[in-house]
C-alpha cells in the first residue's frame, strides 16, 4: 500500500530500518552500498512511489537541472520541432526545460533574460529578437552558457547553430532559373532579422551567377503582423494582398521564391484569381516545408530547414558547456533541403513528410 503524503528518503529508510543517508547513496549509485541492499532499497522506493525531489537535488549539487529556452513565436511550426528536439535532449540528461516566448518584443526578451538569471537555470537556448545583447551578456557573465539559434547577436561570444538560409534561397532560386524561369521574383518578410537578410543574399547571388540584374520590382516585402499581436509570425492574408499586385505584373515564364509557405498560400490564391496556372505559367517555391505544402494543388515545392537537427545540436553544445567545456565558440550553419515538387516543375505525388 502506498504511503500517504510525499514519499521521502526517510520514508524509505524507516520502512527498511536503514539510514536516510544509506537510501540516498543507494538511489544515486554510490559504491558504498552493497548490491543486495541497493536492490532492496530501489524496490521499496518503487513500491512506495518515490519521486526524487529535484529542488533538493539542485541544492546539493549546485545545479538547477533546468535549461531555459527563449523563442519568438509559439505558432511558428519551425519552433515546434526545435523545442521537441531540445526537450528530448533534456530528458536524456535528466534536465527539465523552461520555455519562454518574446513575441519579437525587445522588452519582453530583456525580462525573460532577467527571469532566467533569477531562476538560476544551468544554460539557455535562445532565438534572439536581435535588438541588443546586453541582457544576454549579463546572463552569460553570471556563468550561464548560451547557445543562439537561427539568429546571431553582434558582440556576444557564444555558440551558434542555425539554418544556412543563404544557401537555401540560393539553391531554390537557382533551381527555378535552371528550369527555365525568365524572370525571378522574391516575396520576403519586411523585417530586420538576419534570417530574412540571408535569404535575400542567396536570391541575389543566384541572379548574379545567371547574369540577371536585381530589379527594384522583383523583390516584394511583406510586413509582419502588428506589434503585440499574438498570431502566426506570417500571415497568408498580408501576402495575398501584396501578391494581388505582383500577379498583375507577372509574365508567363516567371517564377516566385517566397520566404514562407504561408506567403505561398496567399500567392496561390492571387494567381488562381488572375487565371494564372502554377507551374505552367508561374513557378513557385516556398520556405519551411510545412505539413500542408505537399498536399496543395499543385504540391508546393519548399525549402525544408533541419529544425530537429538544429535543436539537438544546440542542446548538445549547451550540455558540453555545462559540463565544463572551454573550447572556442562554435558556429554551425546546417543546410536546408529543397523539396522540388510540382509547383516548381517537380513530382506532383503527395509525399509524406
mmCIF file of C-alpha atoms in Angstrom:
data_model
loop_
_atom_site.group_PDB
_atom_site.id
_atom_site.type_symbol
_atom_site.label_atom_id
_atom_site.label_comp_id
_atom_site.label_asym_id
_atom_site.label_seq_id
_atom_site.Cartn_x
_atom_site.Cartn_y
_atom_site.Cartn_z
ATOM 1 C CA UNK A 1 0.000 0.000 0.000
ATOM 2 C CA UNK A 2 1.339 3.402 -0.974
ATOM 3 C CA UNK A 3 2.360 5.717 1.870
ATOM 4 C CA UNK A 4 0.227 8.816 2.466
ATOM 5 C CA UNK A 5 1.780 12.167 1.577
ATOM 6 C CA UNK A 6 5.069 12.733 -0.183
ATOM 7 C CA UNK A 7 7.449 9.820 -0.026
ATOM 8 C CA UNK A 8 10.890 10.944 1.136
ATOM 9 C CA UNK A 9 14.236 9.270 1.656
ATOM 10 C CA UNK A 10 13.334 8.996 5.356
ATOM 11 C CA UNK A 11 10.088 7.224 4.473
ATOM 12 C CA UNK A 12 12.036 4.539 2.626
ATOM 13 C CA UNK A 13 14.692 4.389 5.349
ATOM 14 C CA UNK A 14 12.122 3.900 8.131
ATOM 15 C CA UNK A 15 10.391 1.173 6.099
ATOM 16 C CA UNK A 16 13.631 -0.806 5.735
ATOM 17 C CA UNK A 17 15.269 0.055 9.058
ATOM 18 C CA UNK A 18 18.280 1.798 7.480
ATOM 19 C CA UNK A 19 19.506 5.385 7.493
ATOM 20 C CA UNK A 20 18.297 8.050 5.047
ATOM 21 C CA UNK A 21 21.938 8.551 4.030
ATOM 22 C CA UNK A 22 22.180 4.885 3.006
ATOM 23 C CA UNK A 23 18.995 5.223 0.945
ATOM 24 C CA UNK A 24 20.385 8.315 -0.768
ATOM 25 C CA UNK A 25 23.637 6.544 -1.606
ATOM 26 C CA UNK A 26 21.786 3.536 -2.976
ATOM 27 C CA UNK A 27 19.484 5.577 -5.193
ATOM 28 C CA UNK A 28 22.307 7.742 -6.562
ATOM 29 C CA UNK A 29 24.503 4.748 -7.375
ATOM 30 C CA UNK A 30 27.226 5.315 -4.770
ATOM 31 C CA UNK A 31 29.641 2.366 -4.407
ATOM 32 C CA UNK A 32 29.452 2.297 -0.598
ATOM 33 C CA UNK A 33 26.148 0.359 -0.686
ATOM 34 C CA UNK A 34 26.134 -3.374 -1.377
ATOM 35 C CA UNK A 35 24.240 -4.689 -4.393
ATOM 36 C CA UNK A 36 21.756 -6.745 -2.377
ATOM 37 C CA UNK A 37 20.812 -3.781 -0.156
ATOM 38 C CA UNK A 38 20.735 -1.439 -3.145
ATOM 39 C CA UNK A 39 18.244 -3.757 -4.894
ATOM 40 C CA UNK A 40 16.019 -3.863 -1.785
ATOM 41 C CA UNK A 41 16.079 -0.080 -1.425
ATOM 42 C CA UNK A 42 15.211 0.523 -5.081
ATOM 43 C CA UNK A 43 12.391 -1.991 -4.929
ATOM 44 C CA UNK A 44 10.968 -0.316 -1.821
ATOM 45 C CA UNK A 45 11.273 3.122 -3.443
ATOM 46 C CA UNK A 46 9.290 1.832 -6.421
ATOM 47 C CA UNK A 47 6.678 0.226 -4.178
ATOM 48 C CA UNK A 48 6.158 3.442 -2.213
ATOM 49 C CA UNK A 49 6.085 5.602 -5.349
ATOM 50 C CA UNK A 50 9.166 7.645 -4.534
ATOM 51 C CA UNK A 51 9.884 10.607 -6.854
ATOM 52 C CA UNK A 52 13.246 12.400 -6.414
ATOM 53 C CA UNK A 53 12.972 15.989 -5.194
ATOM 54 C CA UNK A 54 14.764 17.883 -7.957
ATOM 55 C CA UNK A 55 14.875 21.099 -5.918
ATOM 56 C CA UNK A 56 16.620 19.345 -3.053
ATOM 57 C CA UNK A 57 18.953 17.649 -5.505
ATOM 58 C CA UNK A 58 19.828 21.006 -7.068
ATOM 59 C CA UNK A 59 20.644 22.465 -3.650
ATOM 60 C CA UNK A 60 23.064 19.616 -3.025
ATOM 61 C CA UNK A 61 24.630 19.611 -6.486
ATOM 62 C CA UNK A 62 24.609 23.374 -7.057
ATOM 63 C CA UNK A 63 22.784 22.867 -10.355
ATOM 64 C CA UNK A 64 19.150 23.667 -11.162
ATOM 65 C CA UNK A 65 18.956 20.720 -13.614
ATOM 66 C CA UNK A 66 16.927 23.040 -15.845
ATOM 67 C CA UNK A 67 17.582 24.628 -19.211
ATOM 68 C CA UNK A 68 15.881 27.802 -20.345
ATOM 69 C CA UNK A 69 14.622 28.184 -23.909
ATOM 70 C CA UNK A 70 13.549 31.531 -25.334
ATOM 71 C CA UNK A 71 11.673 31.631 -28.649
ATOM 72 C CA UNK A 72 9.968 34.424 -30.557
ATOM 73 C CA UNK A 73 6.686 32.909 -31.797
ATOM 74 C CA UNK A 74 4.933 29.850 -30.314
ATOM 75 C CA UNK A 75 2.902 29.467 -33.524
ATOM 76 C CA UNK A 76 5.986 29.134 -35.722
ATOM 77 C CA UNK A 77 5.962 25.473 -36.875
ATOM 78 C CA UNK A 78 9.768 25.505 -37.135
ATOM 79 C CA UNK A 79 9.963 26.020 -33.388
ATOM 80 C CA UNK A 80 7.691 23.061 -32.606
ATOM 81 C CA UNK A 81 10.308 20.635 -33.973
ATOM 82 C CA UNK A 82 13.102 22.676 -32.417
ATOM 83 C CA UNK A 83 11.530 22.585 -28.947
ATOM 84 C CA UNK A 84 10.830 18.846 -29.175
ATOM 85 C CA UNK A 85 14.453 18.121 -30.036
ATOM 86 C CA UNK A 86 15.801 20.253 -27.163
ATOM 87 C CA UNK A 87 13.304 18.740 -24.713
ATOM 88 C CA UNK A 88 14.289 15.231 -25.792
ATOM 89 C CA UNK A 89 17.937 16.004 -25.075
ATOM 90 C CA UNK A 90 16.921 17.460 -21.686
ATOM 91 C CA UNK A 91 15.087 14.280 -20.700
ATOM 92 C CA UNK A 92 18.026 12.147 -21.766
ATOM 93 C CA UNK A 93 20.284 14.180 -19.452
ATOM 94 C CA UNK A 94 17.845 14.348 -16.521
ATOM 95 C CA UNK A 95 17.013 18.030 -17.060
ATOM 96 C CA UNK A 96 13.778 19.995 -17.269
ATOM 97 C CA UNK A 97 13.057 22.645 -19.907
ATOM 98 C CA UNK A 98 11.684 26.096 -19.100
ATOM 99 C CA UNK A 99 10.117 27.726 -22.181
ATOM 100 C CA UNK A 100 9.613 31.470 -22.598
ATOM 101 C CA UNK A 101 8.130 33.462 -25.508
ATOM 102 C CA UNK A 102 9.061 37.022 -26.523
ATOM 103 C CA UNK A 103 6.685 37.696 -29.467
ATOM 104 C CA UNK A 104 9.600 39.621 -31.054
ATOM 105 C CA UNK A 105 9.361 42.275 -28.308
ATOM 106 C CA UNK A 106 12.769 43.544 -27.033
ATOM 107 C CA UNK A 107 11.438 44.439 -23.580
ATOM 108 C CA UNK A 108 9.812 41.038 -23.137
ATOM 109 C CA UNK A 109 13.108 39.450 -24.146
ATOM 110 C CA UNK A 110 15.006 41.515 -21.570
ATOM 111 C CA UNK A 111 12.538 40.409 -18.880
ATOM 112 C CA UNK A 112 12.960 36.792 -19.981
ATOM 113 C CA UNK A 113 16.748 37.026 -19.605
ATOM 114 C CA UNK A 114 16.362 38.501 -16.121
ATOM 115 C CA UNK A 115 13.905 35.762 -15.153
ATOM 116 C CA UNK A 116 16.314 33.039 -16.288
ATOM 117 C CA UNK A 117 19.011 34.678 -14.169
ATOM 118 C CA UNK A 118 16.726 34.762 -11.112
ATOM 119 C CA UNK A 119 15.674 31.144 -11.547
ATOM 120 C CA UNK A 120 19.261 30.005 -11.850
ATOM 121 C CA UNK A 121 18.947 27.886 -14.982
ATOM 122 C CA UNK A 122 22.043 25.923 -15.968
ATOM 123 C CA UNK A 123 22.042 27.111 -19.580
ATOM 124 C CA UNK A 124 19.835 28.695 -22.231
ATOM 125 C CA UNK A 125 18.914 28.096 -25.877
ATOM 126 C CA UNK A 126 17.925 31.470 -27.327
ATOM 127 C CA UNK A 127 16.316 32.695 -30.554
ATOM 128 C CA UNK A 128 17.023 36.419 -30.109
ATOM 129 C CA UNK A 129 14.966 39.404 -31.202
ATOM 130 C CA UNK A 130 18.279 40.946 -32.386
ATOM 131 C CA UNK A 131 17.639 44.234 -30.603
ATOM 132 C CA UNK A 132 20.697 44.197 -28.354
ATOM 133 C CA UNK A 133 22.839 41.713 -26.459
ATOM 134 C CA UNK A 134 23.446 43.411 -23.083
ATOM 135 C CA UNK A 135 20.921 41.305 -21.131
ATOM 136 C CA UNK A 136 22.253 38.076 -22.644
ATOM 137 C CA UNK A 137 25.809 39.173 -21.855
ATOM 138 C CA UNK A 138 24.802 39.638 -18.199
ATOM 139 C CA UNK A 139 23.344 36.134 -18.139
ATOM 140 C CA UNK A 140 26.488 34.691 -19.676
ATOM 141 C CA UNK A 141 28.735 36.694 -17.327
ATOM 142 C CA UNK A 142 26.863 35.138 -14.394
ATOM 143 C CA UNK A 143 28.091 31.722 -15.511
ATOM 144 C CA UNK A 144 25.073 30.615 -17.565
ATOM 145 C CA UNK A 145 26.174 29.348 -21.007
ATOM 146 C CA UNK A 146 24.062 30.392 -24.001
ATOM 147 C CA UNK A 147 23.571 28.855 -27.427
ATOM 148 C CA UNK A 148 21.969 31.105 -30.034
ATOM 149 C CA UNK A 149 19.723 29.517 -32.635
ATOM 150 C CA UNK A 150 18.940 30.782 -36.141
ATOM 151 C CA UNK A 151 19.882 34.407 -35.419
ATOM 152 C CA UNK A 152 23.209 35.746 -34.237
ATOM 153 C CA UNK A 153 23.956 38.655 -31.918
ATOM 154 C CA UNK A 154 26.771 41.105 -32.543
ATOM 155 C CA UNK A 155 29.308 41.192 -29.729
ATOM 156 C CA UNK A 156 28.075 38.090 -27.864
ATOM 157 C CA UNK A 157 30.748 35.381 -27.831
ATOM 158 C CA UNK A 158 28.783 32.140 -27.595
ATOM 159 C CA UNK A 159 27.894 29.028 -29.568
ATOM 160 C CA UNK A 160 25.529 29.363 -32.516
ATOM 161 C CA UNK A 161 23.514 26.816 -34.520
ATOM 162 C CA UNK A 162 21.291 27.898 -37.379
ATOM 163 C CA UNK A 163 19.884 27.300 -40.834
ATOM 164 C CA UNK A 164 22.050 28.218 -43.797
ATOM 165 C CA UNK A 165 19.316 30.495 -45.140
ATOM 166 C CA UNK A 166 21.583 31.999 -47.786
ATOM 167 C CA UNK A 167 22.315 28.568 -49.239
ATOM 168 C CA UNK A 168 18.660 27.519 -49.107
ATOM 169 C CA UNK A 169 17.467 30.569 -51.022
ATOM 170 C CA UNK A 170 20.358 30.325 -53.474
ATOM 171 C CA UNK A 171 19.623 26.680 -54.304
ATOM 172 C CA UNK A 172 15.868 27.343 -54.646
ATOM 173 C CA UNK A 173 16.406 30.378 -56.877
ATOM 174 C CA UNK A 174 18.977 28.503 -58.959
ATOM 175 C CA UNK A 175 16.543 25.613 -59.377
ATOM 176 C CA UNK A 176 13.895 27.970 -60.748
ATOM 177 C CA UNK A 177 16.344 29.649 -63.121
ATOM 178 C CA UNK A 178 17.841 26.350 -64.273
ATOM 179 C CA UNK A 179 14.323 25.102 -65.062
ATOM 180 C CA UNK A 180 13.578 27.962 -67.414
ATOM 181 C CA UNK A 181 12.343 30.900 -65.353
ATOM 182 C CA UNK A 182 12.742 34.008 -67.490
ATOM 183 C CA UNK A 183 12.091 36.384 -64.592
ATOM 184 C CA UNK A 184 12.568 35.601 -60.910
ATOM 185 C CA UNK A 185 10.763 37.366 -58.055
ATOM 186 C CA UNK A 186 11.248 37.186 -54.291
ATOM 187 C CA UNK A 187 8.433 37.601 -51.749
ATOM 188 C CA UNK A 188 10.125 38.052 -48.366
ATOM 189 C CA UNK A 189 9.447 39.284 -44.840
ATOM 190 C CA UNK A 190 9.961 43.019 -44.303
ATOM 191 C CA UNK A 191 11.896 42.515 -41.064
ATOM 192 C CA UNK A 192 15.420 43.422 -39.865
ATOM 193 C CA UNK A 193 16.361 39.847 -38.922
ATOM 194 C CA UNK A 194 19.436 38.051 -40.228
ATOM 195 C CA UNK A 195 17.427 35.064 -41.500
ATOM 196 C CA UNK A 196 15.474 37.234 -43.961
ATOM 197 C CA UNK A 197 18.607 39.153 -44.963
ATOM 198 C CA UNK A 198 20.439 35.887 -45.651
ATOM 199 C CA UNK A 199 17.621 34.646 -47.893
ATOM 200 C CA UNK A 200 17.743 37.897 -49.861
ATOM 201 C CA UNK A 201 21.508 37.464 -50.236
ATOM 202 C CA UNK A 202 21.052 33.943 -51.616
ATOM 203 C CA UNK A 203 18.421 35.194 -54.063
ATOM 204 C CA UNK A 204 20.756 37.941 -55.270
ATOM 205 C CA UNK A 205 23.682 35.515 -55.641
ATOM 206 C CA UNK A 206 21.645 33.177 -57.838
ATOM 207 C CA UNK A 207 20.593 36.052 -60.087
ATOM 208 C CA UNK A 208 24.159 37.320 -60.372
ATOM 209 C CA UNK A 209 25.511 33.889 -61.293
ATOM 210 C CA UNK A 210 22.875 33.605 -64.029
ATOM 211 C CA UNK A 211 23.744 37.049 -65.379
ATOM 212 C CA UNK A 212 20.441 38.636 -64.357
ATOM 213 C CA UNK A 213 20.084 42.057 -62.683
ATOM 214 C CA UNK A 214 18.189 42.574 -59.416
ATOM 215 C CA UNK A 215 15.452 44.978 -60.404
ATOM 216 C CA UNK A 216 13.551 47.049 -57.853
ATOM 217 C CA UNK A 217 10.202 45.458 -58.649
ATOM 218 C CA UNK A 218 11.479 41.864 -58.376
ATOM 219 C CA UNK A 219 11.509 41.942 -54.550
ATOM 220 C CA UNK A 220 8.165 42.173 -52.723
ATOM 221 C CA UNK A 221 8.432 42.797 -48.977
ATOM 222 C CA UNK A 222 5.553 41.634 -46.779
ATOM 223 C CA UNK A 223 5.175 43.471 -43.452
ATOM 224 C CA UNK A 224 4.943 41.456 -40.223
ATOM 225 C CA UNK A 225 1.801 41.387 -38.039
ATOM 226 C CA UNK A 226 1.151 44.485 -35.937
ATOM 227 C CA UNK A 227 3.313 44.677 -32.767
ATOM 228 C CA UNK A 228 1.816 42.885 -29.786
ATOM 229 C CA UNK A 229 -0.424 40.605 -31.846
ATOM 230 C CA UNK A 230 -0.254 37.016 -30.706
ATOM 231 C CA UNK A 231 -0.689 35.441 -34.110
ATOM 232 C CA UNK A 232 1.247 33.371 -36.586
ATOM 233 C CA UNK A 233 4.549 35.004 -37.486
ATOM 234 C CA UNK A 234 3.443 35.145 -41.121
ATOM 235 C CA UNK A 235 0.013 35.903 -42.493
ATOM 236 C CA UNK A 236 -1.355 34.486 -45.760
ATOM 237 C CA UNK A 237 -3.717 37.489 -45.871
ATOM 238 C CA UNK A 238 -0.912 40.050 -45.940
ATOM 239 C CA UNK A 239 0.935 38.040 -48.578
ATOM 240 C CA UNK A 240 -2.283 37.693 -50.581
ATOM 241 C CA UNK A 241 -2.782 41.461 -50.718
ATOM 242 C CA UNK A 242 0.777 42.007 -51.928
ATOM 243 C CA UNK A 243 0.538 39.022 -54.272
ATOM 244 C CA UNK A 244 -2.504 40.559 -55.987
ATOM 245 C CA UNK A 245 -0.306 43.432 -57.099
ATOM 246 C CA UNK A 246 2.548 41.107 -58.005
ATOM 247 C CA UNK A 247 0.313 38.767 -60.023
ATOM 248 C CA UNK A 248 -0.740 41.615 -62.303
ATOM 249 C CA UNK A 249 2.932 42.132 -63.266
ATOM 250 C CA UNK A 250 3.944 38.523 -63.798
ATOM 251 C CA UNK A 251 4.597 37.409 -67.340
ATOM 252 C CA UNK A 252 4.321 33.766 -68.434
ATOM 253 C CA UNK A 253 7.593 32.057 -67.617
ATOM 254 C CA UNK A 254 8.072 33.933 -64.350
ATOM 255 C CA UNK A 255 8.856 32.298 -61.015
ATOM 256 C CA UNK A 256 8.409 33.422 -57.407
ATOM 257 C CA UNK A 257 10.510 32.393 -54.413
ATOM 258 C CA UNK A 258 8.783 33.098 -51.092
ATOM 259 C CA UNK A 259 10.279 33.381 -47.606
ATOM 260 C CA UNK A 260 7.429 31.367 -46.104
ATOM 261 C CA UNK A 261 4.953 28.666 -47.114
ATOM 262 C CA UNK A 262 2.260 30.971 -45.694
ATOM 263 C CA UNK A 263 3.282 33.568 -48.273
ATOM 264 C CA UNK A 264 2.958 30.907 -50.950
ATOM 265 C CA UNK A 265 -0.614 30.249 -49.794
ATOM 266 C CA UNK A 266 -1.531 33.886 -50.351
ATOM 267 C CA UNK A 267 0.267 33.851 -53.692
ATOM 268 C CA UNK A 268 -1.590 30.705 -54.825
ATOM 269 C CA UNK A 269 -4.933 32.396 -54.254
ATOM 270 C CA UNK A 270 -3.905 35.609 -56.050
ATOM 271 C CA UNK A 271 -2.618 33.657 -59.047
ATOM 272 C CA UNK A 272 -5.754 31.491 -59.206
ATOM 273 C CA UNK A 273 -7.988 34.562 -59.198
ATOM 274 C CA UNK A 274 -5.959 36.000 -62.084
ATOM 275 C CA UNK A 275 -6.334 32.765 -64.035
ATOM 276 C CA UNK A 276 -2.582 32.122 -63.861
ATOM 277 C CA UNK A 277 -1.644 28.453 -63.769
ATOM 278 C CA UNK A 278 1.029 27.078 -61.432
ATOM 279 C CA UNK A 279 3.524 25.900 -62.621
ATOM 280 C CA UNK A 280 2.988 26.122 -66.395
ATOM 281 C CA UNK A 281 2.812 29.928 -66.350
ATOM 282 C CA UNK A 282 4.376 30.828 -62.991
ATOM 283 C CA UNK A 283 6.522 28.528 -60.839
ATOM 284 C CA UNK A 284 6.518 28.882 -57.035
ATOM 285 C CA UNK A 285 8.806 27.733 -54.210
ATOM 286 C CA UNK A 286 8.019 28.314 -50.532
ATOM 287 C CA UNK A 287 10.095 28.116 -47.385
ATOM 288 C CA UNK A 288 9.544 25.986 -44.284
ATOM 289 C CA UNK A 289 8.030 22.865 -45.869
ATOM 290 C CA UNK A 290 5.046 22.975 -43.540
ATOM 291 C CA UNK A 291 2.805 19.885 -43.356
ATOM 292 C CA UNK A 292 0.265 21.292 -45.835
ATOM 293 C CA UNK A 293 2.862 22.009 -48.554
ATOM 294 C CA UNK A 294 2.882 18.548 -50.138
ATOM 295 C CA UNK A 295 -0.936 18.425 -50.172
ATOM 296 C CA UNK A 296 -1.684 21.659 -52.017
ATOM 297 C CA UNK A 297 -2.702 21.508 -55.653
ATOM 298 C CA UNK A 298 -0.225 21.618 -57.212
ATOM 299 C CA UNK A 299 2.068 20.331 -54.465
ATOM 300 C CA UNK A 300 4.189 23.211 -53.204
ATOM 301 C CA UNK A 301 7.944 22.997 -53.646
ATOM 302 C CA UNK A 302 9.599 24.280 -50.479
ATOM 303 C CA UNK A 303 12.904 24.702 -48.667
ATOM 304 C CA UNK A 304 12.878 22.460 -45.586
ATOM 305 C CA UNK A 305 15.022 23.712 -42.662
ATOM 306 C CA UNK A 306 16.595 20.999 -40.452
ATOM 307 C CA UNK A 307 14.742 22.128 -37.309
ATOM 308 C CA UNK A 308 15.104 18.931 -35.261
ATOM 309 C CA UNK A 309 18.817 18.600 -36.026
ATOM 310 C CA UNK A 310 19.393 22.235 -35.091
ATOM 311 C CA UNK A 311 17.631 21.736 -31.746
ATOM 312 C CA UNK A 312 19.613 18.586 -30.977
ATOM 313 C CA UNK A 313 22.960 20.169 -31.895
ATOM 314 C CA UNK A 314 22.190 23.302 -29.875
ATOM 315 C CA UNK A 315 21.276 21.252 -26.790
ATOM 316 C CA UNK A 316 24.383 19.074 -27.138
ATOM 317 C CA UNK A 317 26.622 22.141 -27.327
ATOM 318 C CA UNK A 318 24.916 23.562 -24.248
ATOM 319 C CA UNK A 319 25.427 20.388 -22.224
ATOM 320 C CA UNK A 320 29.097 20.384 -23.227
ATOM 321 C CA UNK A 321 29.395 23.908 -21.780
ATOM 322 C CA UNK A 322 27.529 22.920 -18.623
ATOM 323 C CA UNK A 323 29.959 20.028 -18.199
ATOM 324 C CA UNK A 324 32.882 22.456 -18.335
ATOM 325 C CA UNK A 325 33.946 22.741 -21.980
ATOM 326 C CA UNK A 326 36.149 25.792 -22.595
ATOM 327 C CA UNK A 327 36.544 25.242 -26.343
ATOM 328 C CA UNK A 328 36.235 28.320 -28.599
ATOM 329 C CA UNK A 329 32.684 29.274 -29.505
ATOM 330 C CA UNK A 330 31.237 27.066 -32.252
ATOM 331 C CA UNK A 331 29.290 28.410 -35.229
ATOM 332 C CA UNK A 332 27.271 25.853 -37.174
ATOM 333 C CA UNK A 333 25.136 26.570 -40.241
ATOM 334 C CA UNK A 334 23.173 23.467 -41.214
ATOM 335 C CA UNK A 335 21.984 23.145 -44.821
ATOM 336 C CA UNK A 336 18.261 23.027 -45.607
ATOM 337 C CA UNK A 337 16.775 20.648 -48.165
ATOM 338 C CA UNK A 338 14.919 21.709 -51.291
ATOM 339 C CA UNK A 339 11.746 19.659 -51.815
ATOM 340 C CA UNK A 340 11.240 20.182 -55.545
ATOM 341 C CA UNK A 341 7.555 19.417 -56.018
ATOM 342 C CA UNK A 342 5.099 20.191 -58.796
ATOM 343 C CA UNK A 343 4.843 23.956 -58.240
ATOM 344 C CA UNK A 344 8.455 24.201 -59.431
ATOM 345 C CA UNK A 345 8.262 21.531 -62.104
ATOM 346 C CA UNK A 346 8.908 18.555 -59.837
ATOM 347 C CA UNK A 347 6.917 15.428 -58.989
ATOM 348 C CA UNK A 348 3.225 16.000 -58.202
ATOM 349 C CA UNK A 349 2.846 12.981 -55.942
ATOM 350 C CA UNK A 350 1.597 13.738 -52.431
ATOM 351 C CA UNK A 351 4.538 12.591 -50.373
ATOM 352 C CA UNK A 352 4.577 12.064 -46.610
ATOM 353 C CA UNK A 353 6.820 14.313 -44.572
#
